PDB file of C-alpha atoms in Angstrom:
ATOM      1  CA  UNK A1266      90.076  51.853  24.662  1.00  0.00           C
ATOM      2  CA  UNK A1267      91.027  55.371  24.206  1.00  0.00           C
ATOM      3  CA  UNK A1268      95.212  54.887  24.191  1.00  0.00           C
ATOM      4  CA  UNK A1269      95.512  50.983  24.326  1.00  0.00           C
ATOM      5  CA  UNK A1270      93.051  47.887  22.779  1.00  0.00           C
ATOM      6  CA  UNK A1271      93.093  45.709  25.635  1.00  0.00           C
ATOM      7  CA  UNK A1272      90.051  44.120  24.512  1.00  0.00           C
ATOM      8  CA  UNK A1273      91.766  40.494  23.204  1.00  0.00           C
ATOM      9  CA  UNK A1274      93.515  40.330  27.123  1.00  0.00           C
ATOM     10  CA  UNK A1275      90.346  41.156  29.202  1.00  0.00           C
ATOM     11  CA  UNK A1276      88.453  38.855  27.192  1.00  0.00           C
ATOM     12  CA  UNK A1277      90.877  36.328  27.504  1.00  0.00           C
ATOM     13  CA  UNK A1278      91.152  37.183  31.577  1.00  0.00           C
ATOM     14  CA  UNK A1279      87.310  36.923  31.531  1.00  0.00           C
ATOM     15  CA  UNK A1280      87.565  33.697  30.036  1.00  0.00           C
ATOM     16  CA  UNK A1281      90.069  32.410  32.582  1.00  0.00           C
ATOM     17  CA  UNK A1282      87.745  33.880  35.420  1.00  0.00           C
ATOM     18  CA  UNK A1283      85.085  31.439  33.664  1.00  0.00           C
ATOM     19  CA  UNK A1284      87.500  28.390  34.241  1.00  0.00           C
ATOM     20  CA  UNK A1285      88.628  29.234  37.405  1.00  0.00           C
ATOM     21  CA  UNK A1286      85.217  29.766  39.537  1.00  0.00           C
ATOM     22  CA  UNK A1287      82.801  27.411  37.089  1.00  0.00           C
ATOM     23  CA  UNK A1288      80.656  30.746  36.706  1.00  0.00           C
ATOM     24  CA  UNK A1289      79.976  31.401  33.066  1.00  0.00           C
ATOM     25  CA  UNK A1290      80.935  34.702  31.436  1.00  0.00           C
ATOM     26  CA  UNK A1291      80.327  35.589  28.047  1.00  0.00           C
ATOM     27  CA  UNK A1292      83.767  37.479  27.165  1.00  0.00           C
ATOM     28  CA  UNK A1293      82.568  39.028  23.628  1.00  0.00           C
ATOM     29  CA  UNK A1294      79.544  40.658  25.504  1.00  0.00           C
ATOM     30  CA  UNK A1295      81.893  42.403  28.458  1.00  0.00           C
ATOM     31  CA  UNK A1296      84.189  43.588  25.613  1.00  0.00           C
ATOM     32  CA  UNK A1297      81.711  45.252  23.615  1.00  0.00           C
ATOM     33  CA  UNK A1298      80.536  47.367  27.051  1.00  0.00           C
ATOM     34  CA  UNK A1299      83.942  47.942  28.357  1.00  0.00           C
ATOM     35  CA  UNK A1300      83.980  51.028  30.642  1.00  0.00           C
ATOM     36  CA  UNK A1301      81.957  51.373  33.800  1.00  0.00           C
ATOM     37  CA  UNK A1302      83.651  49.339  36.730  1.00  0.00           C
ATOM     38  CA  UNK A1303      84.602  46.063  37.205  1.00  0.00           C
ATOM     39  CA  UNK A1304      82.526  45.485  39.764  1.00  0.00           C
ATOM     40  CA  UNK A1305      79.325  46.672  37.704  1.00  0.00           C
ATOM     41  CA  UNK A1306      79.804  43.617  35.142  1.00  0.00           C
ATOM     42  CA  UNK A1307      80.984  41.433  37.605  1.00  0.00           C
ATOM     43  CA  UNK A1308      77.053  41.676  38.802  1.00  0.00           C
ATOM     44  CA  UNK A1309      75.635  40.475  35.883  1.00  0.00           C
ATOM     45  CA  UNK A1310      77.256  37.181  35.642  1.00  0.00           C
ATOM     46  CA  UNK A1311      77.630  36.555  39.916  1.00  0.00           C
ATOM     47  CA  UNK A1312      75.466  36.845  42.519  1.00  0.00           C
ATOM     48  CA  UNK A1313      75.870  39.501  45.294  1.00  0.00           C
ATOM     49  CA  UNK A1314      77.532  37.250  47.539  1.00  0.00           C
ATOM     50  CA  UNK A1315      80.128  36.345  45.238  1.00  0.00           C
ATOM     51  CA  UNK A1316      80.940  39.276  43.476  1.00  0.00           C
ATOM     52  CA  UNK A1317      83.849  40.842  45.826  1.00  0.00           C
ATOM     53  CA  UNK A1318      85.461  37.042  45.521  1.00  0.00           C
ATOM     54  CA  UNK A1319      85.183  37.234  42.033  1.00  0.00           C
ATOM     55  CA  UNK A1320      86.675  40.390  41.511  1.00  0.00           C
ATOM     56  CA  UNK A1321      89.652  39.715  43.284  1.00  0.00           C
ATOM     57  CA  UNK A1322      89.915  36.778  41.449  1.00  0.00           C
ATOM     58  CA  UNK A1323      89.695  38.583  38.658  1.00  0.00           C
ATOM     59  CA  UNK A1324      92.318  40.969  39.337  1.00  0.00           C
ATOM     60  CA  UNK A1325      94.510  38.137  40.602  1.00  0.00           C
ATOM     61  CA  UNK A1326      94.307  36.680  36.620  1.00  0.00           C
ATOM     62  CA  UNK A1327      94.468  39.838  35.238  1.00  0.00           C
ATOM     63  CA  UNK A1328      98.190  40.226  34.456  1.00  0.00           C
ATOM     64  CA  UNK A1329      98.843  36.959  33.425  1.00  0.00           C
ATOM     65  CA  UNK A1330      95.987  37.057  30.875  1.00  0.00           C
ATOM     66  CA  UNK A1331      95.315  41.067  29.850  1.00  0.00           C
ATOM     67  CA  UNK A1332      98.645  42.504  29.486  1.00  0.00           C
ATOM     68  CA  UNK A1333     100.908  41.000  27.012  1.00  0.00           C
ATOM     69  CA  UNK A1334      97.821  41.475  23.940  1.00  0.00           C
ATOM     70  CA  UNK A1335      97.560  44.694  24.374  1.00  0.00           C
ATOM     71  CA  UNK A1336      98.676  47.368  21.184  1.00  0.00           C
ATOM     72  CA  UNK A1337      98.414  50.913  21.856  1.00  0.00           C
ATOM     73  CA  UNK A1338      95.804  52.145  19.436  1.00  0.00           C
ATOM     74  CA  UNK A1339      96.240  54.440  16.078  1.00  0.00           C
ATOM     75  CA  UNK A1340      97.301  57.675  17.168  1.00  0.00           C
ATOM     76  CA  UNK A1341      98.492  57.081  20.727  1.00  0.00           C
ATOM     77  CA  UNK A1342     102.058  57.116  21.070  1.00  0.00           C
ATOM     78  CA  UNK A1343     101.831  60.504  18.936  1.00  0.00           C
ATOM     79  CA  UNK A1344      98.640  62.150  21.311  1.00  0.00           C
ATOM     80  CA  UNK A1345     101.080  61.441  23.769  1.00  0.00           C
ATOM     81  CA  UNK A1346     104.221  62.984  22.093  1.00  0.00           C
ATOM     82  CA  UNK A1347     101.839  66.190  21.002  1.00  0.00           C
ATOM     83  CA  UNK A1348     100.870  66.599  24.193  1.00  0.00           C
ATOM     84  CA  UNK A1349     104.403  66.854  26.193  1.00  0.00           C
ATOM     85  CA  UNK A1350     106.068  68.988  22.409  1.00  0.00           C
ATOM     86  CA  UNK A1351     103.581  71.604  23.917  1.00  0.00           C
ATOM     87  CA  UNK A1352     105.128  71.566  27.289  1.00  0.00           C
ATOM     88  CA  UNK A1353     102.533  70.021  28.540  1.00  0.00           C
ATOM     89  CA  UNK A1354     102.489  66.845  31.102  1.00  0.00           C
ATOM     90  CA  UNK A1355     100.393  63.343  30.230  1.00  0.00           C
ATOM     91  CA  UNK A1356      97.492  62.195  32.877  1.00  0.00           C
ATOM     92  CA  UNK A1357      95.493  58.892  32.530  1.00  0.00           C
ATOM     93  CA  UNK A1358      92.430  58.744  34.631  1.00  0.00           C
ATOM     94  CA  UNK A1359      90.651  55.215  34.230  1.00  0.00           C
ATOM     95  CA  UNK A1360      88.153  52.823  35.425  1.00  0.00           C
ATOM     96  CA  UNK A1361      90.514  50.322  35.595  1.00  0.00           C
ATOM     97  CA  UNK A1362      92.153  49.510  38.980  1.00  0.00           C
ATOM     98  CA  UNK A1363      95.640  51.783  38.718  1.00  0.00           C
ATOM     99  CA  UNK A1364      98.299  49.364  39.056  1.00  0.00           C
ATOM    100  CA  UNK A1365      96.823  47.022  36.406  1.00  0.00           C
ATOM    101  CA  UNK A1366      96.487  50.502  34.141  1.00  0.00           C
ATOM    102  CA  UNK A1367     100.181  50.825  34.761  1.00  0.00           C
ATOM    103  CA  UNK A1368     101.171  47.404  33.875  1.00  0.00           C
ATOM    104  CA  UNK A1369      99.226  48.247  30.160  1.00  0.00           C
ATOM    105  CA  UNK A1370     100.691  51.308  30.035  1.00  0.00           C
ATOM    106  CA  UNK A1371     104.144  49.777  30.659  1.00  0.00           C
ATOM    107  CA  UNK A1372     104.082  47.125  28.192  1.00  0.00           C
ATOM    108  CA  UNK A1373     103.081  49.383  25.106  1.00  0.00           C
ATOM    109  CA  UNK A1374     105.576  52.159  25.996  1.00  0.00           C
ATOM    110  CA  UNK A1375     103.280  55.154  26.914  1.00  0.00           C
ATOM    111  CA  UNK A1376     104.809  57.389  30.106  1.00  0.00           C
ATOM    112  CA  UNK A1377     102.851  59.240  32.023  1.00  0.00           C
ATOM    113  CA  UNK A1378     102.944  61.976  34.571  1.00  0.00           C
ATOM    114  CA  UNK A1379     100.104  61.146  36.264  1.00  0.00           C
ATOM    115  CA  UNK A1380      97.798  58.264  36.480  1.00  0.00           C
ATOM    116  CA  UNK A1381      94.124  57.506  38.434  1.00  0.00           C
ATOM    117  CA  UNK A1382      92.723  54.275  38.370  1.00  0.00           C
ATOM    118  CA  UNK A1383      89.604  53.178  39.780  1.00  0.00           C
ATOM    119  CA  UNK A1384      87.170  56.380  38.909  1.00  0.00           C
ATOM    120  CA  UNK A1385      84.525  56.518  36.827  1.00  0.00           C
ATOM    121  CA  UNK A1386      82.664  59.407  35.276  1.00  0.00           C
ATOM    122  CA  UNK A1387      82.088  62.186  37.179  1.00  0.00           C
ATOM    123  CA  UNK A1388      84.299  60.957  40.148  1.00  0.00           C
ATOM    124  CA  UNK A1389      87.369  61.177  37.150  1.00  0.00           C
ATOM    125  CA  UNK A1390      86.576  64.804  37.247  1.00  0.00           C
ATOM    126  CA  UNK A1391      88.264  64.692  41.210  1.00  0.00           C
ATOM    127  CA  UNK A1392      91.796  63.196  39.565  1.00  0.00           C
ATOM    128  CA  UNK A1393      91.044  65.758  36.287  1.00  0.00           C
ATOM    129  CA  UNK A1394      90.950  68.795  38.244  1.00  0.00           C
ATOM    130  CA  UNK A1395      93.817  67.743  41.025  1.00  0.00           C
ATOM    131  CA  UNK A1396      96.252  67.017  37.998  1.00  0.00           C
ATOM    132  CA  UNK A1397      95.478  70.334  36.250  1.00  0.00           C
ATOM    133  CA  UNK A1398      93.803  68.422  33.354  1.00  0.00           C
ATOM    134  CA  UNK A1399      93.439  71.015  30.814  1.00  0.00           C
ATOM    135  CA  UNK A1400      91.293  68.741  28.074  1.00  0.00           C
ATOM    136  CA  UNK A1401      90.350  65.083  28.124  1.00  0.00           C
ATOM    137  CA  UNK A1402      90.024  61.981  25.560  1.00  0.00           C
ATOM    138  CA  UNK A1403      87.971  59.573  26.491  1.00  0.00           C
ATOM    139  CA  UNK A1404      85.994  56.663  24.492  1.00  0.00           C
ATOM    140  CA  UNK A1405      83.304  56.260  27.033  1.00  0.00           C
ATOM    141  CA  UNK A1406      80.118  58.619  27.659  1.00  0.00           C
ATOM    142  CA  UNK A1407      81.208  58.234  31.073  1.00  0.00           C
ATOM    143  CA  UNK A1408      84.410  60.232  30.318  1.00  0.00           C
ATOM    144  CA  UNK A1409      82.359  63.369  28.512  1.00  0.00           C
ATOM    145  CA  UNK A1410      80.889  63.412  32.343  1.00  0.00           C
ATOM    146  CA  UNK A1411      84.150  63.776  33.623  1.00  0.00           C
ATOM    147  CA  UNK A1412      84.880  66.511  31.454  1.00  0.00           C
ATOM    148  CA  UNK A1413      82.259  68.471  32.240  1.00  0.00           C
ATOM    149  CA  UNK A1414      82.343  67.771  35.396  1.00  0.00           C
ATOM    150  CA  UNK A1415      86.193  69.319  35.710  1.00  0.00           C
ATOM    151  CA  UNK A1416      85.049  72.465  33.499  1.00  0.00           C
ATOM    152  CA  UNK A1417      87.662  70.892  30.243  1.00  0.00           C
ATOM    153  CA  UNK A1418      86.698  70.619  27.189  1.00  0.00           C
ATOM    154  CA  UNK A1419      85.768  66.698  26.341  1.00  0.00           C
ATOM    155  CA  UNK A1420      87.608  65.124  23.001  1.00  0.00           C
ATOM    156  CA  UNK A1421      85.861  61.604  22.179  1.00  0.00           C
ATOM    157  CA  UNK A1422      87.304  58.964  19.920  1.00  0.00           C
ATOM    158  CA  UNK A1423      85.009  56.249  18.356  1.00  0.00           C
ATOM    159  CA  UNK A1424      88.000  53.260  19.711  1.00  0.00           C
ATOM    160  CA  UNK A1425      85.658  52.173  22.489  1.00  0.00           C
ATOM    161  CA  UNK A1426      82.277  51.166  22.839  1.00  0.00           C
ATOM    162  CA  UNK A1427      80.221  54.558  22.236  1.00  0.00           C
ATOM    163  CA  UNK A1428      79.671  56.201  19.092  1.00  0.00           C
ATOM    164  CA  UNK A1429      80.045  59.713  17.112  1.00  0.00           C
ATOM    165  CA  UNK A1430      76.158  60.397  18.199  1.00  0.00           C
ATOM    166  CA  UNK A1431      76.567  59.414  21.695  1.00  0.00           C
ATOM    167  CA  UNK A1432      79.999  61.305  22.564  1.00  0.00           C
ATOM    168  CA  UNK A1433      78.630  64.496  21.315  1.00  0.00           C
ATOM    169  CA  UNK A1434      75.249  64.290  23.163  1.00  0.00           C
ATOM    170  CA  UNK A1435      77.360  63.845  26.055  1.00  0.00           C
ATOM    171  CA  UNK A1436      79.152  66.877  25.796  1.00  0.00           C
ATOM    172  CA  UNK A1437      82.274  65.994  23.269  1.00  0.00           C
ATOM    173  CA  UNK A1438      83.739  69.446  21.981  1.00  0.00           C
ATOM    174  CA  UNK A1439      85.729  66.973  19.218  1.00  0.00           C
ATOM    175  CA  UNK A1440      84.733  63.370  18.409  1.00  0.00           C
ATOM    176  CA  UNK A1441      87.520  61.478  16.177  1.00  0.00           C
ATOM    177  CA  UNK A1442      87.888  57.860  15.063  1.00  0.00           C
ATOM    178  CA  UNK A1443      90.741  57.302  16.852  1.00  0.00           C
ATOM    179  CA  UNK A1444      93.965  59.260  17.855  1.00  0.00           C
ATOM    180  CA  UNK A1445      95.130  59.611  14.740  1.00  0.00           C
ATOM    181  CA  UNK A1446      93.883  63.689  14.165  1.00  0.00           C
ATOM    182  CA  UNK A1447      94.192  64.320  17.919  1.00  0.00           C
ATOM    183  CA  UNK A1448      97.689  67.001  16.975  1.00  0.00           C
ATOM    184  CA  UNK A1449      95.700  68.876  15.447  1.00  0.00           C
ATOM    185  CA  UNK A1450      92.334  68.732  17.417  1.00  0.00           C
ATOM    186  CA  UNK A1451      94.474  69.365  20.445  1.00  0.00           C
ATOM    187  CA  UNK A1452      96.446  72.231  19.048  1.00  0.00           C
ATOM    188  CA  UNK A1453      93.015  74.130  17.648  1.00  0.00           C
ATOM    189  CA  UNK A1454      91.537  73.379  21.425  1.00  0.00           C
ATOM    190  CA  UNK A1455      94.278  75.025  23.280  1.00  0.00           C
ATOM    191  CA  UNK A1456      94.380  78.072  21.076  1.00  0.00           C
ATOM    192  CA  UNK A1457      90.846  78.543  21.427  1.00  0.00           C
ATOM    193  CA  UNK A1458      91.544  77.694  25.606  1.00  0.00           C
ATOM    194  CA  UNK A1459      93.777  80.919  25.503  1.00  0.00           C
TER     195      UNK A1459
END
């Protein structure tokens, strides 16, 4: 929820999950919490002995389901342009299994350099630091971790399920709506990085 909404596809692949195993899921909850890992939500709705089947079930409807809805979000394809026009290269490190992240990434047009899948909050900061991550956007509290974590400044945008408040108290240096102002944000950060 940071570069692309692919809330309408996991809900629908949640949804599909439901039909395929008889194990109710209620989609609009697990889209308003997206973030941690899979396996975390896949808990609340299966029990303990099911919940490795279920993700891989999961993952096996995932890219007939979550791909083809997604939209990058307001800002994105420019974040991405600002950041390579300053010379610098793009890194997306996610929660979300890597190859499935590529597939999204794919169908809205957004190249990377680099991408980590499978991480979440401080373990990003392992993939941050390797890659030379010299700032990070995130929409999760999870990602201000990561950011501190890796010793870059954080950048939160409101396009995911945490708020102004909770960004900053995590640690945001720069909480936006969405990607819209990140040129400038980013510029102001890497002067001040100098």
């Amino acid at each position: 929820m940071t570069l692309i909404d692919s809330r309408p596809g996991i809900a629908a692949a949640y949804r599909a999950l439901t039909e395929s195993t008889g194990v109710y899921v209620d989609a609009d909850a697990v889209v308003s919490r997206l973030g941690p890992p899979l396996r975390e939500e896949i808990r609340r709705w299966f029990p303990p002995e099911e919940v490795e089947t279920a993700v891989r079930t999961y993952r096996a409807l995932y890219p007939e389901y979550a791909i083809t809805t997604s939209l990058p979000l307001p800002g994105a394809l420019a974040a991405v342009a600002e950041v390579r026009a300053q010379g610098l290269r793009v890194a997306v490190v996610t929660s979300k299994l890597g190859r499935l992240a590529r597939l999204h990434l794919e169908h809205v047009g957004l190249e990377v350099d680099e991408l980590a899948g499978d991480l979440f909050a401080a373990e990003k900061a392992t993939a941050l630091v390797e890659h030379g991550v010299r700032l990070y956007v995130g929409d999760h509290v999870a990602d201000m971790v990561a950011a501190r974590a890796a010793g870059v400044p954080g950048i939160g945008v409101t396009t995911g399920p945490c708020d102004a408040d909770e960004l900053r108290s995590a640690g945001a240096e720069v909480v936006l709506p969405d990607l819209t102002g990140f040129p400038r944000a980013f510029r102001r950060l890497m002067r001040l990085a100098l």
